[in-house]
mmCIF file of C-alpha atoms in Angstrom:
data_model
loop_
_atom_site.group_PDB
_atom_site.id
_atom_site.type_symbol
_atom_site.label_atom_id
_atom_site.label_comp_id
_atom_site.label_asym_id
_atom_site.label_seq_id
_atom_site.Cartn_x
_atom_site.Cartn_y
_atom_site.Cartn_z
ATOM 1 C CA UNK A 1 21.880 45.817 47.203
ATOM 2 C CA UNK A 2 23.422 44.506 43.989
ATOM 3 C CA UNK A 3 25.887 42.368 45.990
ATOM 4 C CA UNK A 4 23.030 40.864 48.022
ATOM 5 C CA UNK A 5 21.192 40.037 44.794
ATOM 6 C CA UNK A 6 24.268 38.302 43.394
ATOM 7 C CA UNK A 7 24.620 36.279 46.583
ATOM 8 C CA UNK A 8 20.972 35.195 46.393
ATOM 9 C CA UNK A 9 21.362 34.146 42.747
ATOM 10 C CA UNK A 10 24.549 32.224 43.511
ATOM 11 C CA UNK A 11 22.995 30.430 46.475
ATOM 12 C CA UNK A 12 19.933 29.521 44.396
ATOM 13 C CA UNK A 13 22.158 28.050 41.717
ATOM 14 C CA UNK A 14 24.085 25.998 44.292
ATOM 15 C CA UNK A 15 20.897 24.671 45.846
ATOM 16 C CA UNK A 16 19.599 23.828 42.409
ATOM 17 C CA UNK A 17 22.726 21.864 41.556
ATOM 18 C CA UNK A 18 22.753 20.069 44.878
ATOM 19 C CA UNK A 19 19.055 19.322 44.515
ATOM 20 C CA UNK A 20 19.685 17.689 41.152
ATOM 21 C CA UNK A 21 22.295 15.510 42.764
ATOM 22 C CA UNK A 22 19.950 14.515 45.539
ATOM 23 C CA UNK A 23 17.110 13.439 43.225
ATOM 24 C CA UNK A 24 17.162 9.764 42.312
ATOM 25 C CA UNK A 25 17.971 9.007 38.683
ATOM 26 C CA UNK A 26 15.089 7.764 36.560
ATOM 27 C CA UNK A 27 15.594 4.071 35.945
ATOM 28 C CA UNK A 28 14.387 1.957 33.051
ATOM 29 C CA UNK A 29 12.348 -0.772 34.665
ATOM 30 C CA UNK A 30 12.551 -2.886 31.496
ATOM 31 C CA UNK A 31 16.353 -3.104 31.688
ATOM 32 C CA UNK A 32 16.271 -6.225 33.867
ATOM 33 C CA UNK A 33 13.260 -7.874 32.310
ATOM 34 C CA UNK A 34 13.669 -11.323 30.833
ATOM 35 C CA UNK A 35 13.122 -11.940 27.135
ATOM 36 C CA UNK A 36 9.891 -13.715 27.968
ATOM 37 C CA UNK A 37 8.552 -10.794 30.000
ATOM 38 C CA UNK A 38 9.538 -8.228 27.374
ATOM 39 C CA UNK A 39 7.800 -10.234 24.691
ATOM 40 C CA UNK A 40 4.672 -10.762 26.783
ATOM 41 C CA UNK A 41 4.429 -7.071 27.677
ATOM 42 C CA UNK A 42 4.992 -6.038 24.063
ATOM 43 C CA UNK A 43 2.275 -8.413 22.873
ATOM 44 C CA UNK A 44 -0.074 -6.968 25.474
ATOM 45 C CA UNK A 45 0.598 -3.477 24.140
ATOM 46 C CA UNK A 46 -0.101 -4.778 20.627
ATOM 47 C CA UNK A 47 -3.407 -6.250 21.766
ATOM 48 C CA UNK A 48 -4.372 -2.835 23.098
ATOM 49 C CA UNK A 49 -3.379 -1.163 19.797
ATOM 50 C CA UNK A 50 -0.586 0.727 21.594
ATOM 51 C CA UNK A 51 1.767 0.217 18.696
ATOM 52 C CA UNK A 52 4.425 2.780 19.594
ATOM 53 C CA UNK A 53 4.791 1.299 23.077
ATOM 54 C CA UNK A 54 4.925 -2.196 21.617
ATOM 55 C CA UNK A 55 7.629 -1.195 19.138
ATOM 56 C CA UNK A 56 9.809 0.191 21.917
ATOM 57 C CA UNK A 57 9.488 -3.019 23.925
ATOM 58 C CA UNK A 58 10.259 -5.206 20.918
ATOM 59 C CA UNK A 59 13.277 -3.046 20.148
ATOM 60 C CA UNK A 60 14.448 -3.379 23.761
ATOM 61 C CA UNK A 61 14.000 -7.143 23.472
ATOM 62 C CA UNK A 62 16.041 -7.331 20.269
ATOM 63 C CA UNK A 63 18.803 -5.153 21.723
ATOM 64 C CA UNK A 64 18.987 -6.993 25.069
ATOM 65 C CA UNK A 65 18.707 -10.543 23.723
ATOM 66 C CA UNK A 66 20.041 -10.363 20.139
ATOM 67 C CA UNK A 67 20.866 -14.063 19.735
ATOM 68 C CA UNK A 68 17.702 -15.754 20.940
ATOM 69 C CA UNK A 69 14.616 -16.858 19.083
ATOM 70 C CA UNK A 70 12.744 -13.969 20.648
ATOM 71 C CA UNK A 71 14.987 -11.494 18.819
ATOM 72 C CA UNK A 72 14.022 -12.835 15.415
ATOM 73 C CA UNK A 73 10.364 -12.843 16.393
ATOM 74 C CA UNK A 74 10.724 -9.290 17.673
ATOM 75 C CA UNK A 75 12.017 -8.167 14.269
ATOM 76 C CA UNK A 76 8.877 -9.503 12.602
ATOM 77 C CA UNK A 77 6.656 -8.014 15.279
ATOM 78 C CA UNK A 78 8.296 -4.602 14.878
ATOM 79 C CA UNK A 79 7.527 -4.604 11.149
ATOM 80 C CA UNK A 80 3.911 -5.599 11.787
ATOM 81 C CA UNK A 81 3.472 -3.004 14.555
ATOM 82 C CA UNK A 82 4.848 -0.290 12.253
ATOM 83 C CA UNK A 83 2.438 -1.435 9.565
ATOM 84 C CA UNK A 84 -0.483 -1.221 12.005
ATOM 85 C CA UNK A 85 0.724 2.216 13.113
ATOM 86 C CA UNK A 86 0.607 3.251 9.427
ATOM 87 C CA UNK A 87 4.307 4.075 9.422
ATOM 88 C CA UNK A 88 4.792 2.640 5.961
ATOM 89 C CA UNK A 89 8.367 3.776 5.376
ATOM 90 C CA UNK A 90 9.638 2.281 8.644
ATOM 91 C CA UNK A 91 7.586 -0.890 8.169
ATOM 92 C CA UNK A 92 9.028 -1.466 4.693
ATOM 93 C CA UNK A 93 12.545 -0.835 5.987
ATOM 94 C CA UNK A 94 12.012 -3.408 8.758
ATOM 95 C CA UNK A 95 10.644 -5.953 6.293
ATOM 96 C CA UNK A 96 13.570 -5.516 3.907
ATOM 97 C CA UNK A 97 16.019 -5.814 6.795
ATOM 98 C CA UNK A 98 14.448 -9.067 7.942
ATOM 99 C CA UNK A 99 14.433 -10.596 4.446
ATOM 100 C CA UNK A 100 18.080 -9.642 3.992
ATOM 101 C CA UNK A 101 19.153 -11.031 7.368
ATOM 102 C CA UNK A 102 16.992 -14.170 7.322
ATOM 103 C CA UNK A 103 16.337 -15.220 3.699
ATOM 104 C CA UNK A 104 15.819 -18.850 4.747
ATOM 105 C CA UNK A 105 13.724 -18.262 7.853
ATOM 106 C CA UNK A 106 10.712 -20.603 7.981
ATOM 107 C CA UNK A 107 8.389 -17.598 8.247
ATOM 108 C CA UNK A 108 10.044 -15.360 5.678
ATOM 109 C CA UNK A 109 6.973 -15.831 3.437
ATOM 110 C CA UNK A 110 5.048 -13.872 6.075
ATOM 111 C CA UNK A 111 7.414 -10.953 5.554
ATOM 112 C CA UNK A 112 6.977 -11.073 1.779
ATOM 113 C CA UNK A 113 3.241 -10.989 2.351
ATOM 114 C CA UNK A 114 3.546 -8.121 4.814
ATOM 115 C CA UNK A 115 5.594 -6.157 2.282
ATOM 116 C CA UNK A 116 2.717 -6.529 -0.148
ATOM 117 C CA UNK A 117 0.161 -5.453 2.452
ATOM 118 C CA UNK A 118 2.125 -2.327 3.309
ATOM 119 C CA UNK A 119 2.188 -1.233 -0.320
ATOM 120 C CA UNK A 120 -1.388 -2.412 -0.846
ATOM 121 C CA UNK A 121 -2.673 -0.195 1.944
ATOM 122 C CA UNK A 122 -0.698 2.691 0.474
ATOM 123 C CA UNK A 123 -2.556 2.008 -2.774
ATOM 124 C CA UNK A 124 -5.876 1.974 -0.907
ATOM 125 C CA UNK A 125 -4.890 5.334 0.527
ATOM 126 C CA UNK A 126 -4.381 6.489 -3.039
ATOM 127 C CA UNK A 127 -7.909 5.371 -3.918
ATOM 128 C CA UNK A 128 -9.374 7.000 -0.814
ATOM 129 C CA UNK A 129 -8.992 10.500 -2.257
ATOM 130 C CA UNK A 130 -10.651 9.814 -5.587
ATOM 131 C CA UNK A 131 -13.810 11.651 -4.685
ATOM 132 C CA UNK A 132 -11.928 14.901 -4.092
ATOM 133 C CA UNK A 133 -9.055 14.765 -6.583
ATOM 134 C CA UNK A 134 -8.697 13.635 -10.174
ATOM 135 C CA UNK A 135 -6.470 10.540 -9.830
ATOM 136 C CA UNK A 136 -4.991 11.137 -13.309
ATOM 137 C CA UNK A 137 -2.837 13.691 -11.489
ATOM 138 C CA UNK A 138 -1.407 11.044 -9.155
ATOM 139 C CA UNK A 139 1.220 8.368 -9.683
ATOM 140 C CA UNK A 140 -0.148 4.873 -8.885
ATOM 141 C CA UNK A 141 3.341 3.621 -8.054
ATOM 142 C CA UNK A 142 2.182 1.952 -4.851
ATOM 143 C CA UNK A 143 -0.246 -0.164 -6.891
ATOM 144 C CA UNK A 144 2.554 -1.541 -9.034
ATOM 145 C CA UNK A 145 4.836 -2.063 -6.039
ATOM 146 C CA UNK A 146 2.111 -3.931 -4.157
ATOM 147 C CA UNK A 147 1.528 -6.162 -7.186
ATOM 148 C CA UNK A 148 5.270 -6.874 -7.489
ATOM 149 C CA UNK A 149 5.491 -7.734 -3.792
ATOM 150 C CA UNK A 150 2.576 -10.176 -3.902
ATOM 151 C CA UNK A 151 3.908 -11.696 -7.123
ATOM 152 C CA UNK A 152 7.292 -12.288 -5.449
ATOM 153 C CA UNK A 153 5.505 -14.167 -2.663
ATOM 154 C CA UNK A 154 3.425 -16.259 -5.081
ATOM 155 C CA UNK A 155 6.481 -17.093 -7.197
ATOM 156 C CA UNK A 156 8.877 -17.909 -4.350
ATOM 157 C CA UNK A 157 6.413 -19.581 -1.997
ATOM 158 C CA UNK A 158 3.540 -21.045 -4.051
ATOM 159 C CA UNK A 159 2.576 -23.320 -1.160
ATOM 160 C CA UNK A 160 2.540 -20.559 1.435
ATOM 161 C CA UNK A 161 -0.686 -20.121 3.359
ATOM 162 C CA UNK A 162 -0.539 -16.469 2.304
ATOM 163 C CA UNK A 163 -0.280 -17.257 -1.428
ATOM 164 C CA UNK A 164 -4.049 -17.540 -2.136
ATOM 165 C CA UNK A 165 -4.717 -14.158 -0.573
ATOM 166 C CA UNK A 166 -1.743 -12.656 -2.417
ATOM 167 C CA UNK A 167 -3.126 -13.931 -5.724
ATOM 168 C CA UNK A 168 -6.564 -12.508 -4.933
ATOM 169 C CA UNK A 169 -4.969 -9.148 -4.240
ATOM 170 C CA UNK A 170 -2.971 -9.358 -7.456
ATOM 171 C CA UNK A 171 -6.215 -9.762 -9.396
ATOM 172 C CA UNK A 172 -7.700 -6.812 -7.552
ATOM 173 C CA UNK A 173 -4.634 -4.717 -8.354
ATOM 174 C CA UNK A 174 -4.651 -5.731 -12.030
ATOM 175 C CA UNK A 175 -8.185 -4.390 -12.268
ATOM 176 C CA UNK A 176 -7.128 -1.214 -10.481
ATOM 177 C CA UNK A 177 -4.166 -0.655 -12.816
ATOM 178 C CA UNK A 178 -6.265 -1.354 -15.906
ATOM 179 C CA UNK A 179 -8.958 1.029 -14.694
ATOM 180 C CA UNK A 180 -6.339 3.682 -14.118
ATOM 181 C CA UNK A 181 -5.086 3.351 -17.719
ATOM 182 C CA UNK A 182 -8.634 3.464 -19.074
ATOM 183 C CA UNK A 183 -9.590 6.515 -17.136
ATOM 184 C CA UNK A 184 -6.439 8.364 -18.096
ATOM 185 C CA UNK A 185 -7.413 7.526 -21.672
ATOM 186 C CA UNK A 186 -10.853 9.017 -21.011
ATOM 187 C CA UNK A 187 -9.158 12.080 -19.545
ATOM 188 C CA UNK A 188 -7.221 12.591 -22.787
ATOM 189 C CA UNK A 189 -10.263 11.882 -24.954
ATOM 190 C CA UNK A 190 -12.364 14.518 -23.196
ATOM 191 C CA UNK A 191 -9.636 17.056 -23.888
ATOM 192 C CA UNK A 192 -9.309 16.190 -27.544
ATOM 193 C CA UNK A 193 -5.938 14.454 -27.222
ATOM 194 C CA UNK A 194 -7.133 11.475 -29.235
ATOM 195 C CA UNK A 195 -3.754 9.955 -30.063
ATOM 196 C CA UNK A 196 -2.773 10.004 -26.372
ATOM 197 C CA UNK A 197 -6.150 8.441 -25.559
ATOM 198 C CA UNK A 198 -5.489 5.628 -28.053
ATOM 199 C CA UNK A 199 -2.053 4.950 -26.578
ATOM 200 C CA UNK A 200 -3.319 4.687 -22.998
ATOM 201 C CA UNK A 201 -6.291 2.549 -24.041
ATOM 202 C CA UNK A 202 -3.946 0.239 -25.950
ATOM 203 C CA UNK A 203 -1.894 -0.168 -22.781
ATOM 204 C CA UNK A 204 -4.972 -1.432 -20.957
ATOM 205 C CA UNK A 205 -5.885 -3.801 -23.795
ATOM 206 C CA UNK A 206 -2.406 -5.281 -24.211
ATOM 207 C CA UNK A 207 -1.208 -5.322 -20.597
ATOM 208 C CA UNK A 208 -4.421 -6.291 -18.797
ATOM 209 C CA UNK A 209 -6.203 -8.637 -21.198
ATOM 210 C CA UNK A 210 -8.342 -10.250 -18.495
ATOM 211 C CA UNK A 211 -9.360 -7.056 -16.701
ATOM 212 C CA UNK A 212 -12.985 -5.857 -17.006
ATOM 213 C CA UNK A 213 -11.695 -2.384 -17.907
ATOM 214 C CA UNK A 214 -10.512 -3.778 -21.250
ATOM 215 C CA UNK A 215 -14.057 -3.389 -22.569
ATOM 216 C CA UNK A 216 -14.073 0.370 -22.100
ATOM 217 C CA UNK A 217 -10.513 0.613 -23.389
ATOM 218 C CA UNK A 218 -11.587 -0.854 -26.726
ATOM 219 C CA UNK A 219 -14.545 1.515 -26.839
ATOM 220 C CA UNK A 220 -12.235 4.495 -26.297
ATOM 221 C CA UNK A 221 -10.012 3.242 -29.114
ATOM 222 C CA UNK A 222 -12.987 3.092 -31.492
ATOM 223 C CA UNK A 223 -14.053 6.641 -30.697
ATOM 224 C CA UNK A 224 -10.526 8.014 -30.770
ATOM 225 C CA UNK A 225 -9.702 6.417 -34.131
ATOM 226 C CA UNK A 226 -12.979 7.845 -35.454
ATOM 227 C CA UNK A 227 -12.021 11.343 -34.275
ATOM 228 C CA UNK A 228 -8.585 10.951 -35.861
ATOM 229 C CA UNK A 229 -10.098 9.831 -39.151
ATOM 230 C CA UNK A 230 -8.283 6.479 -38.982
ATOM 231 C CA UNK A 231 -11.265 4.538 -40.268
ATOM 232 C CA UNK A 232 -9.597 1.150 -40.980
ATOM 233 C CA UNK A 233 -8.182 1.063 -37.438
ATOM 234 C CA UNK A 234 -11.546 2.152 -36.067
ATOM 235 C CA UNK A 235 -13.275 -0.692 -37.915
ATOM 236 C CA UNK A 236 -10.705 -3.228 -36.694
ATOM 237 C CA UNK A 237 -11.223 -2.117 -33.103
ATOM 238 C CA UNK A 238 -14.986 -2.232 -33.640
ATOM 239 C CA UNK A 239 -14.835 -5.857 -34.858
ATOM 240 C CA UNK A 240 -12.765 -6.925 -31.844
ATOM 241 C CA UNK A 241 -15.110 -5.044 -29.545
ATOM 242 C CA UNK A 242 -18.362 -6.512 -30.855
ATOM 243 C CA UNK A 243 -16.860 -10.004 -30.993
ATOM 244 C CA UNK A 244 -15.801 -9.924 -27.357
ATOM 245 C CA UNK A 245 -18.563 -7.761 -25.888
ATOM 246 C CA UNK A 246 -21.731 -8.273 -27.988
ATOM 247 C CA UNK A 247 -23.942 -7.113 -25.088
ATOM 248 C CA UNK A 248 -21.761 -4.213 -23.976
ATOM 249 C CA UNK A 249 -23.442 -1.294 -22.294
ATOM 250 C CA UNK A 250 -21.313 0.927 -24.533
ATOM 251 C CA UNK A 251 -23.331 -0.242 -27.539
ATOM 252 C CA UNK A 252 -26.286 1.567 -26.008
ATOM 253 C CA UNK A 253 -26.634 4.893 -27.855
ATOM 254 C CA UNK A 254 -27.390 6.587 -24.543
ATOM 255 C CA UNK A 255 -24.083 5.422 -23.003
ATOM 256 C CA UNK A 256 -21.647 8.283 -23.221
ATOM 257 C CA UNK A 257 -18.615 6.594 -21.733
ATOM 258 C CA UNK A 258 -17.462 10.048 -20.687
ATOM 259 C CA UNK A 259 -18.368 9.872 -17.016
ATOM 260 C CA UNK A 260 -15.561 10.767 -14.638
ATOM 261 C CA UNK A 261 -13.415 7.675 -14.352
ATOM 262 C CA UNK A 262 -13.478 7.639 -10.588
ATOM 263 C CA UNK A 263 -17.171 6.687 -10.863
ATOM 264 C CA UNK A 264 -16.412 3.533 -12.802
ATOM 265 C CA UNK A 265 -18.097 1.468 -10.091
ATOM 266 C CA UNK A 266 -21.263 3.584 -10.002
ATOM 267 C CA UNK A 267 -23.532 0.856 -11.458
ATOM 268 C CA UNK A 268 -22.603 -1.895 -9.059
ATOM 269 C CA UNK A 269 -20.849 -0.139 -6.209
ATOM 270 C CA UNK A 270 -17.150 -0.283 -5.337
ATOM 271 C CA UNK A 271 -15.635 -3.732 -5.083
ATOM 272 C CA UNK A 272 -14.183 -4.126 -1.589
ATOM 273 C CA UNK A 273 -10.525 -4.899 -1.179
ATOM 274 C CA UNK A 274 -9.649 -8.343 0.199
ATOM 275 C CA UNK A 275 -9.293 -8.622 3.963
ATOM 276 C CA UNK A 276 -5.856 -9.147 5.492
ATOM 277 C CA UNK A 277 -4.929 -12.773 5.945
ATOM 278 C CA UNK A 278 -2.862 -11.796 8.984
ATOM 279 C CA UNK A 279 -4.413 -12.523 12.332
#
């Protein structure tokens, strides 16, 4: 009985092996596609928001036709598709690769702009959790990196069609960074760390002079100096404050200034981020 069982097992294995040999191998139908067809199919996948499929086709295009104009275009498309797929790490890597390989490409400004957008959307993701988590516990690194990326575009390509949008985003990010400093200062003030509150408020005043959050920063400095007993510094801050903001809401005795910082837009609603200039 055992011998018969061994024979059956052996025969099954042989049939299995022979069956594998008889089945046709799976072929890649894209292998013989022209560059034009690969690009057209990839763009169609992009139009349908099938970003992973589009990326694979663009990568096949770049690998199969590495020296044509389509290959360079595919590199840009890959970065954009990764950005749309919210794969920020891969998108940034693709952008940096393109800039390194093609620093003088006529559309390299687009890649600088895309680098800013990738970091900008990471920063928006950072803001998206502010209702559930105190943002003073988070590092706004993406905000600074997005600002640096847009600034690089504006400095290198001032006549780029993307420059106006980059500048608008820079202004938006300046306000975001200033607000972050102010609300960290409020965080310290509420906990009695008045010297730390002064230092963070001073950062907002000195680094973001044009930001609306500067008003509250000065107000925090006044209160913190008062708590520390530094009356001359308090009075100096008060003079600057009243000179620049004579109608400030913080001069209202009923204004506490201690509301959670993530509600800084509560009176007028959140200011929307600029829309992407990319089509």
